[in-house]
């Protein structure tokens, strides 16, 4: 096992930076060979409560955005954002029919996330509905013509030890899981910035900035936490397997499998 | 030791108002219609997106009604130490949840209390759990 001098020096520089930045010796965070923080692993993301201490369960919790963080609405913005329930589940909560939750709602889902990190790319594997995001970190910009879709187009870069991911190209869709009395929607102009940074070798801070110029007068942010779980693995999560009760109708026809004996 | 582990698991679940929703609670269940029944587990469907379990409930006249309850997703429960062995056919359970909007005998799983008083599972969806 030979560790190259350059890798070692990068590692050492990283350690020194961490020490200087915090003003005290910080526990060593995992780093890749190129010296970047290494987020590889299975994480309990923002969709968990991160209690610390005895009984720490990392309880799954559907996280939502807190109105206290919102920027003021543009004229007409609130009507675009808070869309009243219609009784049509495809509008009120499309995930009840196993349609995608989309980004950024996927990040807030109470399921695990696996991160794989390689030079020039960070890959997010989401347990919930088996979505993924492949985020190039090689300096490329967003494509000129971005097709609007559920997960958007993401590019990343490093600001010191912070992984910054910039996402556009999102179709108008539910912003989070808030549905009652109105469903929160974002517009097709949504631009999201995520900032992920280790706070210690097992935890990271996750700041998400919502920049939706059709709805809000300014970008706004919310902070969440993430915790590494070395013993976890991603479980299969096939929404269509035994889905029923969508839209409050619990008919057998809604499910792939009959509830009858 | 085993008993301790079970107790710990039960405590974790009971102390939680966790939600396992794959979609909004309010789209399916009526938070103004709590359901509290005691009966015998007839069938368990350990599958995504939520487990389902069916409970036979006998009324005063002896008539049996089967209630269907939606719990958490299997992965979420397994991650927390709750395997399919915890909820078995034949178990007598008290289940508290909220009735489906369509008025059928289906409900959110809510809290499950076993005959020995052990309480497992927390909310099936969102943080709407009967108080």
mmCIF file of C-alpha atoms in Angstrom:
data_model
loop_
_atom_site.group_PDB
_atom_site.id
_atom_site.type_symbol
_atom_site.label_atom_id
_atom_site.label_comp_id
_atom_site.label_asym_id
_atom_site.label_seq_id
_atom_site.Cartn_x
_atom_site.Cartn_y
_atom_site.Cartn_z
ATOM 1 C CA UNK A 1 0.000 0.000 0.000
ATOM 2 C CA UNK A 2 1.786 3.070 -1.212
ATOM 3 C CA UNK A 3 0.469 6.496 -0.460
ATOM 4 C CA UNK A 4 1.850 9.105 -2.810
ATOM 5 C CA UNK A 5 3.540 12.152 -1.375
ATOM 6 C CA UNK A 6 1.191 14.485 -3.215
ATOM 7 C CA UNK A 7 -1.874 12.809 -1.814
ATOM 8 C CA UNK A 8 -0.394 12.907 1.642
ATOM 9 C CA UNK A 9 0.440 16.585 1.339
ATOM 10 C CA UNK A 10 -3.034 17.383 0.109
ATOM 11 C CA UNK A 11 -4.381 15.510 3.072
ATOM 12 C CA UNK A 12 -2.098 17.439 5.386
ATOM 13 C CA UNK A 13 -3.120 20.760 3.862
ATOM 14 C CA UNK A 14 -6.727 19.768 4.346
ATOM 15 C CA UNK A 15 -6.125 19.028 7.982
ATOM 16 C CA UNK A 16 -4.354 22.332 8.505
ATOM 17 C CA UNK A 17 -7.158 24.226 6.791
ATOM 18 C CA UNK A 18 -9.690 22.553 9.029
ATOM 19 C CA UNK A 19 -7.642 23.447 12.064
ATOM 20 C CA UNK A 20 -7.229 27.040 11.014
ATOM 21 C CA UNK A 21 -10.824 27.491 9.958
ATOM 22 C CA UNK A 22 -12.295 26.357 13.230
ATOM 23 C CA UNK A 23 -9.636 27.878 15.419
ATOM 24 C CA UNK A 24 -9.184 24.551 17.110
ATOM 25 C CA UNK A 25 -8.220 21.052 16.139
ATOM 26 C CA UNK A 26 -11.137 19.476 14.413
ATOM 27 C CA UNK A 27 -11.671 15.766 14.053
ATOM 28 C CA UNK A 28 -10.479 14.535 10.718
ATOM 29 C CA UNK A 29 -13.212 14.267 8.153
ATOM 30 C CA UNK A 30 -13.053 11.681 5.378
ATOM 31 C CA UNK A 31 -11.319 12.960 2.251
ATOM 32 C CA UNK A 32 -10.873 11.644 -1.239
ATOM 33 C CA UNK A 33 -7.450 11.268 -2.839
ATOM 34 C CA UNK A 34 -7.730 14.764 -4.322
ATOM 35 C CA UNK A 35 -8.248 16.243 -0.864
ATOM 36 C CA UNK A 36 -11.937 17.012 -1.186
ATOM 37 C CA UNK A 37 -14.253 16.072 1.664
ATOM 38 C CA UNK A 38 -15.586 12.610 0.914
ATOM 39 C CA UNK A 39 -19.315 12.300 1.418
ATOM 40 C CA UNK A 40 -19.383 8.681 0.270
ATOM 41 C CA UNK A 41 -21.715 6.654 2.460
ATOM 42 C CA UNK A 42 -25.330 6.150 3.466
ATOM 43 C CA UNK A 43 -26.880 9.165 5.098
ATOM 44 C CA UNK A 44 -29.969 10.007 7.075
ATOM 45 C CA UNK A 45 -30.686 13.267 5.340
ATOM 46 C CA UNK A 46 -32.965 16.212 6.000
ATOM 47 C CA UNK A 47 -35.954 13.863 6.228
ATOM 48 C CA UNK A 48 -34.913 12.709 9.685
ATOM 49 C CA UNK A 49 -34.806 14.216 13.127
ATOM 50 C CA UNK A 50 -31.220 14.077 14.270
ATOM 51 C CA UNK A 51 -31.374 13.609 17.980
ATOM 52 C CA UNK A 52 -28.068 13.130 19.701
ATOM 53 C CA UNK A 53 -27.390 10.982 22.722
ATOM 54 C CA UNK A 54 -29.010 7.915 24.278
ATOM 55 C CA UNK A 55 -32.046 6.827 22.316
ATOM 56 C CA UNK A 56 -30.765 8.576 19.229
ATOM 57 C CA UNK A 57 -33.009 7.093 16.612
ATOM 58 C CA UNK A 58 -32.594 9.381 13.638
ATOM 59 C CA UNK A 59 -36.337 9.177 13.399
ATOM 60 C CA UNK A 60 -37.690 9.462 9.870
ATOM 61 C CA UNK A 61 -39.757 12.586 9.485
ATOM 62 C CA UNK A 62 -41.274 14.264 6.474
ATOM 63 C CA UNK A 63 -39.507 17.600 6.504
ATOM 64 C CA UNK A 64 -41.129 20.650 5.028
ATOM 65 C CA UNK A 65 -40.046 24.192 4.441
ATOM 66 C CA UNK A 66 -40.771 26.585 7.270
ATOM 67 C CA UNK A 67 -42.794 29.671 6.301
ATOM 68 C CA UNK A 68 -40.681 31.737 8.677
ATOM 69 C CA UNK A 69 -37.824 31.359 6.188
ATOM 70 C CA UNK A 70 -39.821 32.444 3.156
ATOM 71 C CA UNK A 71 -38.987 35.664 1.369
ATOM 72 C CA UNK A 72 -41.964 37.952 0.617
ATOM 73 C CA UNK A 73 -44.171 36.879 -2.256
ATOM 74 C CA UNK A 74 -44.221 38.675 -5.538
ATOM 75 C CA UNK A 75 -47.646 39.994 -6.571
ATOM 76 C CA UNK A 76 -49.568 36.858 -7.534
ATOM 77 C CA UNK A 77 -46.792 34.663 -6.204
ATOM 78 C CA UNK A 78 -48.717 33.296 -3.269
ATOM 79 C CA UNK A 79 -51.482 32.010 -5.561
ATOM 80 C CA UNK A 80 -48.892 30.148 -7.631
ATOM 81 C CA UNK A 81 -47.274 28.785 -4.481
ATOM 82 C CA UNK A 82 -50.236 27.811 -2.337
ATOM 83 C CA UNK A 83 -52.526 25.917 -4.664
ATOM 84 C CA UNK A 84 -55.803 25.035 -2.992
ATOM 85 C CA UNK A 85 -56.808 21.409 -2.765
ATOM 86 C CA UNK A 86 -59.017 20.427 -5.680
ATOM 87 C CA UNK A 87 -59.963 16.894 -4.719
ATOM 88 C CA UNK A 88 -57.913 15.624 -7.644
ATOM 89 C CA UNK A 89 -55.052 13.683 -6.122
ATOM 90 C CA UNK A 90 -52.949 14.232 -9.233
ATOM 91 C CA UNK A 91 -52.906 17.880 -8.260
ATOM 92 C CA UNK A 92 -53.212 17.693 -4.498
ATOM 93 C CA UNK A 93 -50.454 15.118 -4.015
ATOM 94 C CA UNK A 94 -49.277 13.269 -7.119
ATOM 95 C CA UNK A 95 -47.103 10.951 -5.025
ATOM 96 C CA UNK A 96 -50.293 9.255 -3.842
ATOM 97 C CA UNK A 97 -50.412 7.818 -7.355
ATOM 98 C CA UNK A 98 -46.711 7.041 -7.137
ATOM 99 C CA UNK A 99 -45.748 9.866 -9.436
ATOM 100 C CA UNK A 100 -42.350 11.363 -8.565
ATOM 101 C CA UNK A 101 -41.962 13.713 -5.658
ATOM 102 C CA UNK A 102 -39.258 15.466 -7.668
ATOM 103 C CA UNK A 103 -36.434 17.652 -6.467
ATOM 104 C CA UNK A 104 -36.154 19.244 -3.934
ATOM 105 C CA UNK A 105 -38.997 17.342 -2.238
ATOM 106 C CA UNK A 106 -37.056 14.096 -2.704
ATOM 107 C CA UNK A 107 -34.323 15.406 -0.428
ATOM 108 C CA UNK A 108 -36.861 16.013 2.328
ATOM 109 C CA UNK A 109 -38.350 12.515 2.149
ATOM 110 C CA UNK A 110 -37.848 10.348 5.254
ATOM 111 C CA UNK A 111 -35.708 7.773 3.480
ATOM 112 C CA UNK A 112 -31.968 7.168 3.300
ATOM 113 C CA UNK A 113 -29.620 8.665 0.704
ATOM 114 C CA UNK A 114 -26.415 7.059 -0.514
ATOM 115 C CA UNK A 115 -23.677 9.331 -1.826
ATOM 116 C CA UNK A 116 -20.970 8.072 -4.153
ATOM 117 C CA UNK A 117 -18.129 10.421 -4.889
ATOM 118 C CA UNK A 118 -15.576 10.209 -7.659
ATOM 119 C CA UNK A 119 -13.222 12.770 -9.198
ATOM 120 C CA UNK A 120 -15.418 15.156 -11.140
ATOM 121 C CA UNK A 121 -18.749 13.698 -10.109
ATOM 122 C CA UNK A 122 -20.937 13.208 -7.049
ATOM 123 C CA UNK A 123 -23.827 10.755 -7.277
ATOM 124 C CA UNK A 124 -26.844 10.857 -4.985
ATOM 125 C CA UNK A 125 -28.903 7.669 -4.747
ATOM 126 C CA UNK A 126 -32.259 8.230 -3.120
ATOM 127 C CA UNK A 127 -34.003 5.289 -1.502
ATOM 128 C CA UNK A 128 -37.423 6.795 -1.948
ATOM 129 C CA UNK A 129 -38.760 5.830 -5.381
ATOM 130 C CA UNK A 130 -35.214 4.945 -6.476
ATOM 131 C CA UNK A 131 -34.330 8.358 -7.835
ATOM 132 C CA UNK A 132 -30.788 9.480 -8.429
ATOM 133 C CA UNK A 133 -28.870 12.613 -9.285
ATOM 134 C CA UNK A 134 -25.544 12.557 -11.105
ATOM 135 C CA UNK A 135 -23.846 15.854 -10.344
ATOM 136 C CA UNK A 136 -20.745 16.744 -12.357
ATOM 137 C CA UNK A 137 -18.179 18.687 -10.349
ATOM 138 C CA UNK A 138 -15.709 19.120 -13.208
ATOM 139 C CA UNK A 139 -16.558 22.737 -13.854
ATOM 140 C CA UNK A 140 -19.038 22.274 -16.652
ATOM 141 C CA UNK A 141 -21.973 24.675 -16.762
ATOM 142 C CA UNK A 142 -25.642 23.788 -17.161
ATOM 143 C CA UNK A 143 -26.519 22.897 -20.753
ATOM 144 C CA UNK A 144 -27.912 25.791 -22.793
ATOM 145 C CA UNK A 145 -31.174 24.014 -23.471
ATOM 146 C CA UNK A 146 -32.398 22.289 -20.374
ATOM 147 C CA UNK A 147 -35.362 19.990 -20.621
ATOM 148 C CA UNK A 148 -37.704 20.601 -17.707
ATOM 149 C CA UNK A 149 -38.151 17.465 -15.631
ATOM 150 C CA UNK A 150 -38.736 16.183 -12.121
ATOM 151 C CA UNK A 151 -35.162 16.117 -10.807
ATOM 152 C CA UNK A 152 -33.705 19.008 -12.797
ATOM 153 C CA UNK A 153 -30.214 19.551 -14.107
ATOM 154 C CA UNK A 154 -27.524 19.815 -11.437
ATOM 155 C CA UNK A 155 -23.918 20.922 -11.568
ATOM 156 C CA UNK A 156 -21.623 21.123 -8.586
ATOM 157 C CA UNK A 157 -18.455 22.792 -7.477
ATOM 158 C CA UNK A 158 -16.358 23.066 -4.348
ATOM 159 C CA UNK A 159 -16.043 26.165 -2.238
ATOM 160 C CA UNK A 160 -13.325 25.114 0.171
ATOM 161 C CA UNK A 161 -14.758 22.121 2.000
ATOM 162 C CA UNK A 162 -18.317 22.881 0.954
ATOM 163 C CA UNK A 163 -19.954 20.989 -1.884
ATOM 164 C CA UNK A 164 -22.207 23.434 -3.725
ATOM 165 C CA UNK A 165 -24.836 22.011 -6.073
ATOM 166 C CA UNK A 166 -26.764 24.250 -8.425
ATOM 167 C CA UNK A 167 -29.989 22.938 -9.961
ATOM 168 C CA UNK A 168 -32.310 24.292 -12.645
ATOM 169 C CA UNK A 169 -34.578 22.714 -15.230
ATOM 170 C CA UNK A 170 -37.393 21.737 -12.892
ATOM 171 C CA UNK A 171 -40.946 21.493 -14.130
ATOM 172 C CA UNK A 172 -43.691 23.114 -12.080
ATOM 173 C CA UNK A 173 -44.335 20.606 -9.306
ATOM 174 C CA UNK A 174 -44.913 20.193 -5.595
ATOM 175 C CA UNK A 175 -42.186 21.924 -3.587
ATOM 176 C CA UNK A 176 -42.588 19.855 -0.444
ATOM 177 C CA UNK A 177 -45.132 17.575 1.208
ATOM 178 C CA UNK A 178 -47.338 20.387 2.477
ATOM 179 C CA UNK A 179 -50.853 19.741 1.203
ATOM 180 C CA UNK A 180 -53.372 20.952 3.680
ATOM 181 C CA UNK A 181 -55.269 23.228 3.109
ATOM 182 C CA UNK A 182 -53.211 23.969 0.015
ATOM 183 C CA UNK A 183 -50.452 22.207 -1.861
ATOM 184 C CA UNK A 184 -47.175 24.071 -2.166
ATOM 185 C CA UNK A 185 -45.980 24.271 -5.724
ATOM 186 C CA UNK A 186 -42.809 25.750 -7.171
ATOM 187 C CA UNK A 187 -42.675 27.280 -10.618
ATOM 188 C CA UNK A 188 -40.692 26.170 -13.654
ATOM 189 C CA UNK A 189 -38.241 28.979 -12.910
ATOM 190 C CA UNK A 190 -37.070 27.336 -9.695
ATOM 191 C CA UNK A 191 -33.349 27.486 -9.106
ATOM 192 C CA UNK A 192 -31.981 25.586 -6.104
ATOM 193 C CA UNK A 193 -28.604 25.832 -4.433
ATOM 194 C CA UNK A 194 -27.499 23.197 -1.942
ATOM 195 C CA UNK A 195 -24.495 23.563 0.300
ATOM 196 C CA UNK A 196 -23.224 20.457 2.085
ATOM 197 C CA UNK A 197 -20.407 20.607 4.595
ATOM 198 C CA UNK A 198 -19.093 18.241 7.234
ATOM 199 C CA UNK A 199 -19.643 19.476 10.771
ATOM 200 C CA UNK A 200 -17.781 16.493 12.236
ATOM 201 C CA UNK A 201 -16.704 13.140 10.787
ATOM 202 C CA UNK A 202 -20.245 11.746 11.094
ATOM 203 C CA UNK A 203 -22.508 14.715 10.480
ATOM 204 C CA UNK A 204 -22.974 17.356 7.839
ATOM 205 C CA UNK A 205 -24.912 20.556 7.495
ATOM 206 C CA UNK A 206 -27.250 20.892 4.554
ATOM 207 C CA UNK A 207 -28.360 24.371 3.511
ATOM 208 C CA UNK A 208 -30.843 24.641 0.704
ATOM 209 C CA UNK A 209 -31.604 27.919 -1.017
ATOM 210 C CA UNK A 210 -34.883 28.290 -2.883
ATOM 211 C CA UNK A 211 -34.687 30.853 -5.650
ATOM 212 C CA UNK A 212 -38.039 30.968 -7.414
ATOM 213 C CA UNK A 213 -38.301 34.371 -9.103
ATOM 214 C CA UNK A 214 -41.851 33.769 -10.319
ATOM 215 C CA UNK A 215 -43.052 33.353 -6.743
ATOM 216 C CA UNK A 216 -40.687 35.101 -4.318
ATOM 217 C CA UNK A 217 -39.066 38.530 -4.322
ATOM 218 C CA UNK A 218 -35.739 37.054 -3.218
ATOM 219 C CA UNK A 219 -34.019 33.712 -2.643
ATOM 220 C CA UNK A 220 -34.420 32.200 0.822
ATOM 221 C CA UNK A 221 -32.731 29.356 2.664
ATOM 222 C CA UNK A 222 -33.345 26.649 5.214
ATOM 223 C CA UNK A 223 -30.844 24.586 7.166
ATOM 224 C CA UNK A 224 -31.063 20.866 7.794
ATOM 225 C CA UNK A 225 -28.698 18.212 9.111
ATOM 226 C CA UNK A 226 -27.391 14.941 7.736
ATOM 227 C CA UNK A 227 -25.911 12.009 9.572
ATOM 228 C CA UNK A 228 -23.744 9.162 8.285
ATOM 229 C CA UNK A 229 -24.939 5.646 9.048
ATOM 230 C CA UNK A 230 -22.156 3.138 8.273
ATOM 231 C CA UNK A 231 -24.428 0.202 9.128
ATOM 232 C CA UNK A 232 -27.287 1.257 6.858
ATOM 233 C CA UNK A 233 -27.957 0.198 3.332
ATOM 234 C CA UNK A 234 -30.581 1.373 0.891
ATOM 235 C CA UNK A 235 -33.743 -0.691 0.870
ATOM 236 C CA UNK A 236 -35.895 -1.331 -2.125
ATOM 237 C CA UNK A 237 -38.809 1.066 -2.258
ATOM 238 C CA UNK A 238 -41.235 0.339 -5.058
ATOM 239 C CA UNK A 239 -44.160 2.667 -4.623
ATOM 240 C CA UNK A 240 -46.371 0.806 -7.072
ATOM 241 C CA UNK A 241 -45.952 -2.548 -5.345
ATOM 242 C CA UNK A 242 -48.959 -2.354 -3.070
ATOM 243 C CA UNK A 243 -50.223 1.177 -3.406
ATOM 244 C CA UNK A 244 -53.813 1.811 -2.525
ATOM 245 C CA UNK A 245 -56.034 4.351 -0.898
ATOM 246 C CA UNK A 246 -54.818 7.014 -3.279
ATOM 247 C CA UNK A 247 -57.036 10.035 -3.068
ATOM 248 C CA UNK A 248 -58.781 8.517 -0.115
ATOM 249 C CA UNK A 249 -60.283 5.714 -2.169
ATOM 250 C CA UNK A 250 -59.153 2.428 -0.731
ATOM 251 C CA UNK A 251 -60.396 0.251 -3.558
ATOM 252 C CA UNK A 252 -58.580 -2.952 -4.361
ATOM 253 C CA UNK A 253 -58.322 -1.764 -7.936
ATOM 254 C CA UNK A 254 -55.855 0.855 -6.786
ATOM 255 C CA UNK A 255 -53.367 -1.786 -5.767
ATOM 256 C CA UNK A 256 -51.287 -4.268 -7.657
ATOM 257 C CA UNK A 257 -52.320 -6.851 -5.155
ATOM 258 C CA UNK A 258 -55.821 -7.447 -3.894
ATOM 259 C CA UNK A 259 -56.460 -6.935 -0.215
ATOM 260 C CA UNK A 260 -59.019 -9.707 -0.329
ATOM 261 C CA UNK A 261 -58.205 -13.156 0.845
ATOM 262 C CA UNK B 1 -31.275 -9.586 26.719
ATOM 263 C CA UNK B 2 -33.817 -10.286 24.043
ATOM 264 C CA UNK B 3 -36.554 -8.874 26.233
ATOM 265 C CA UNK B 4 -34.499 -5.757 26.749
ATOM 266 C CA UNK B 5 -34.040 -5.287 23.035
ATOM 267 C CA UNK B 6 -37.759 -5.625 22.455
ATOM 268 C CA UNK B 7 -38.491 -3.153 25.222
ATOM 269 C CA UNK B 8 -36.012 -0.715 23.739
ATOM 270 C CA UNK B 9 -37.502 -1.060 20.301
ATOM 271 C CA UNK B 10 -40.952 -0.553 21.715
ATOM 272 C CA UNK B 11 -39.841 2.525 23.613
ATOM 273 C CA UNK B 12 -38.300 4.026 20.524
ATOM 274 C CA UNK B 13 -41.441 3.526 18.535
ATOM 275 C CA UNK B 14 -43.794 4.618 21.239
ATOM 276 C CA UNK B 15 -41.858 7.805 21.862
ATOM 277 C CA UNK B 16 -41.996 8.709 18.240
ATOM 278 C CA UNK B 17 -44.589 10.679 16.400
ATOM 279 C CA UNK B 18 -42.797 9.722 13.258
ATOM 280 C CA UNK B 19 -44.253 9.647 9.878
ATOM 281 C CA UNK B 20 -43.528 7.300 7.115
ATOM 282 C CA UNK B 21 -45.664 8.881 4.462
ATOM 283 C CA UNK B 22 -44.990 8.257 0.858
ATOM 284 C CA UNK B 23 -47.650 10.846 0.258
ATOM 285 C CA UNK B 24 -49.774 13.245 2.195
ATOM 286 C CA UNK B 25 -51.841 11.830 5.008
ATOM 287 C CA UNK B 26 -54.675 14.205 4.255
ATOM 288 C CA UNK B 27 -55.078 12.842 0.729
ATOM 289 C CA UNK B 28 -56.137 9.482 2.086
ATOM 290 C CA UNK B 29 -57.241 9.685 5.675
ATOM 291 C CA UNK B 30 -59.683 11.816 7.590
ATOM 292 C CA UNK B 31 -58.008 13.314 10.651
ATOM 293 C CA UNK B 32 -61.440 14.018 12.162
ATOM 294 C CA UNK B 33 -62.355 10.339 12.177
ATOM 295 C CA UNK B 34 -60.165 8.477 14.660
ATOM 296 C CA UNK B 35 -60.410 4.708 14.707
ATOM 297 C CA UNK B 36 -59.641 2.629 17.766
ATOM 298 C CA UNK B 37 -60.258 -1.082 17.544
ATOM 299 C CA UNK B 38 -59.103 -4.235 19.286
ATOM 300 C CA UNK B 39 -58.989 -7.503 17.434
ATOM 301 C CA UNK B 40 -56.926 -10.320 16.019
ATOM 302 C CA UNK B 41 -54.372 -9.866 13.257
ATOM 303 C CA UNK B 42 -55.717 -11.737 10.251
ATOM 304 C CA UNK B 43 -53.145 -10.959 7.610
ATOM 305 C CA UNK B 44 -49.987 -8.901 7.152
ATOM 306 C CA UNK B 45 -48.783 -7.543 3.805
ATOM 307 C CA UNK B 46 -45.139 -6.683 4.329
ATOM 308 C CA UNK B 47 -44.629 -4.616 1.212
ATOM 309 C CA UNK B 48 -44.072 -1.121 -0.153
ATOM 310 C CA UNK B 49 -45.002 1.623 -0.101
ATOM 311 C CA UNK B 50 -46.573 0.877 3.300
ATOM 312 C CA UNK B 51 -47.153 -2.372 5.090
ATOM 313 C CA UNK B 52 -50.800 -3.297 5.484
ATOM 314 C CA UNK B 53 -52.228 -5.413 8.230
ATOM 315 C CA UNK B 54 -55.755 -6.622 8.691
ATOM 316 C CA UNK B 55 -57.496 -6.997 12.011
ATOM 317 C CA UNK B 56 -60.672 -8.958 12.683
ATOM 318 C CA UNK B 57 -62.821 -7.047 15.150
ATOM 319 C CA UNK B 58 -65.828 -8.683 16.825
ATOM 320 C CA UNK B 59 -68.719 -6.513 17.990
ATOM 321 C CA UNK B 60 -71.159 -7.227 20.864
ATOM 322 C CA UNK B 61 -73.374 -9.316 18.637
ATOM 323 C CA UNK B 62 -70.438 -11.439 17.571
ATOM 324 C CA UNK B 63 -70.278 -10.010 14.078
ATOM 325 C CA UNK B 64 -66.730 -9.848 12.748
ATOM 326 C CA UNK B 65 -65.546 -6.877 10.725
ATOM 327 C CA UNK B 66 -62.123 -6.795 9.100
ATOM 328 C CA UNK B 67 -60.243 -3.512 9.317
ATOM 329 C CA UNK B 68 -57.272 -2.759 7.101
ATOM 330 C CA UNK B 69 -54.462 -0.611 8.478
ATOM 331 C CA UNK B 70 -51.609 1.030 6.623
ATOM 332 C CA UNK B 71 -48.290 1.149 8.491
ATOM 333 C CA UNK B 72 -44.792 2.329 7.608
ATOM 334 C CA UNK B 73 -42.694 1.160 4.666
ATOM 335 C CA UNK B 74 -40.859 -2.134 5.320
ATOM 336 C CA UNK B 75 -37.378 -0.630 4.920
ATOM 337 C CA UNK B 76 -38.074 2.082 7.441
ATOM 338 C CA UNK B 77 -39.390 -0.398 9.965
ATOM 339 C CA UNK B 78 -36.533 -2.857 9.419
ATOM 340 C CA UNK B 79 -33.993 -0.077 9.832
ATOM 341 C CA UNK B 80 -35.436 0.529 13.235
ATOM 342 C CA UNK B 81 -35.306 -3.093 14.238
ATOM 343 C CA UNK B 82 -38.923 -3.909 13.492
ATOM 344 C CA UNK B 83 -39.110 -6.958 11.275
ATOM 345 C CA UNK B 84 -42.126 -8.767 9.971
ATOM 346 C CA UNK B 85 -41.803 -11.066 12.965
ATOM 347 C CA UNK B 86 -43.007 -8.329 15.280
ATOM 348 C CA UNK B 87 -46.550 -8.284 13.917
ATOM 349 C CA UNK B 88 -47.843 -11.802 13.447
ATOM 350 C CA UNK B 89 -51.107 -13.337 12.362
ATOM 351 C CA UNK B 90 -53.073 -14.275 15.463
ATOM 352 C CA UNK B 91 -51.738 -11.490 17.646
ATOM 353 C CA UNK B 92 -54.365 -9.592 19.597
ATOM 354 C CA UNK B 93 -53.779 -5.904 19.087
ATOM 355 C CA UNK B 94 -55.312 -2.549 19.781
ATOM 356 C CA UNK B 95 -54.848 -0.232 16.823
ATOM 357 C CA UNK B 96 -55.390 3.488 16.771
ATOM 358 C CA UNK B 97 -55.484 5.356 13.506
ATOM 359 C CA UNK B 98 -57.670 7.479 11.273
ATOM 360 C CA UNK B 99 -60.305 6.248 8.873
ATOM 361 C CA UNK B 100 -59.879 6.367 5.119
ATOM 362 C CA UNK B 101 -61.687 9.210 3.416
ATOM 363 C CA UNK B 102 -63.818 6.863 1.361
ATOM 364 C CA UNK B 103 -65.440 5.545 4.515
ATOM 365 C CA UNK B 104 -64.230 1.999 3.955
ATOM 366 C CA UNK B 105 -62.947 -0.105 6.828
ATOM 367 C CA UNK B 106 -59.418 1.016 6.111
ATOM 368 C CA UNK B 107 -57.372 3.346 8.245
ATOM 369 C CA UNK B 108 -53.934 4.702 8.911
ATOM 370 C CA UNK B 109 -52.016 2.328 11.144
ATOM 371 C CA UNK B 110 -51.177 4.731 13.940
ATOM 372 C CA UNK B 111 -50.266 3.043 17.188
ATOM 373 C CA UNK B 112 -50.387 -0.689 17.795
ATOM 374 C CA UNK B 113 -50.598 -2.045 21.322
ATOM 375 C CA UNK B 114 -50.166 -5.744 21.980
ATOM 376 C CA UNK B 115 -52.047 -7.756 24.582
ATOM 377 C CA UNK B 116 -49.070 -7.561 26.952
ATOM 378 C CA UNK B 117 -49.155 -3.773 26.777
ATOM 379 C CA UNK B 118 -46.204 -3.457 24.458
ATOM 380 C CA UNK B 119 -46.725 -0.584 22.058
ATOM 381 C CA UNK B 120 -45.104 -0.627 18.645
ATOM 382 C CA UNK B 121 -45.274 1.415 15.492
ATOM 383 C CA UNK B 122 -45.849 5.064 15.426
ATOM 384 C CA UNK B 123 -47.815 6.960 12.833
ATOM 385 C CA UNK B 124 -48.237 5.488 9.434
ATOM 386 C CA UNK B 125 -48.298 8.813 7.700
ATOM 387 C CA UNK B 126 -47.408 12.391 8.487
ATOM 388 C CA UNK B 127 -47.453 13.108 12.172
ATOM 389 C CA UNK B 128 -51.156 12.557 12.578
ATOM 390 C CA UNK B 129 -51.430 10.052 15.392
ATOM 391 C CA UNK B 130 -54.428 9.728 17.703
ATOM 392 C CA UNK B 131 -53.675 11.356 21.036
#
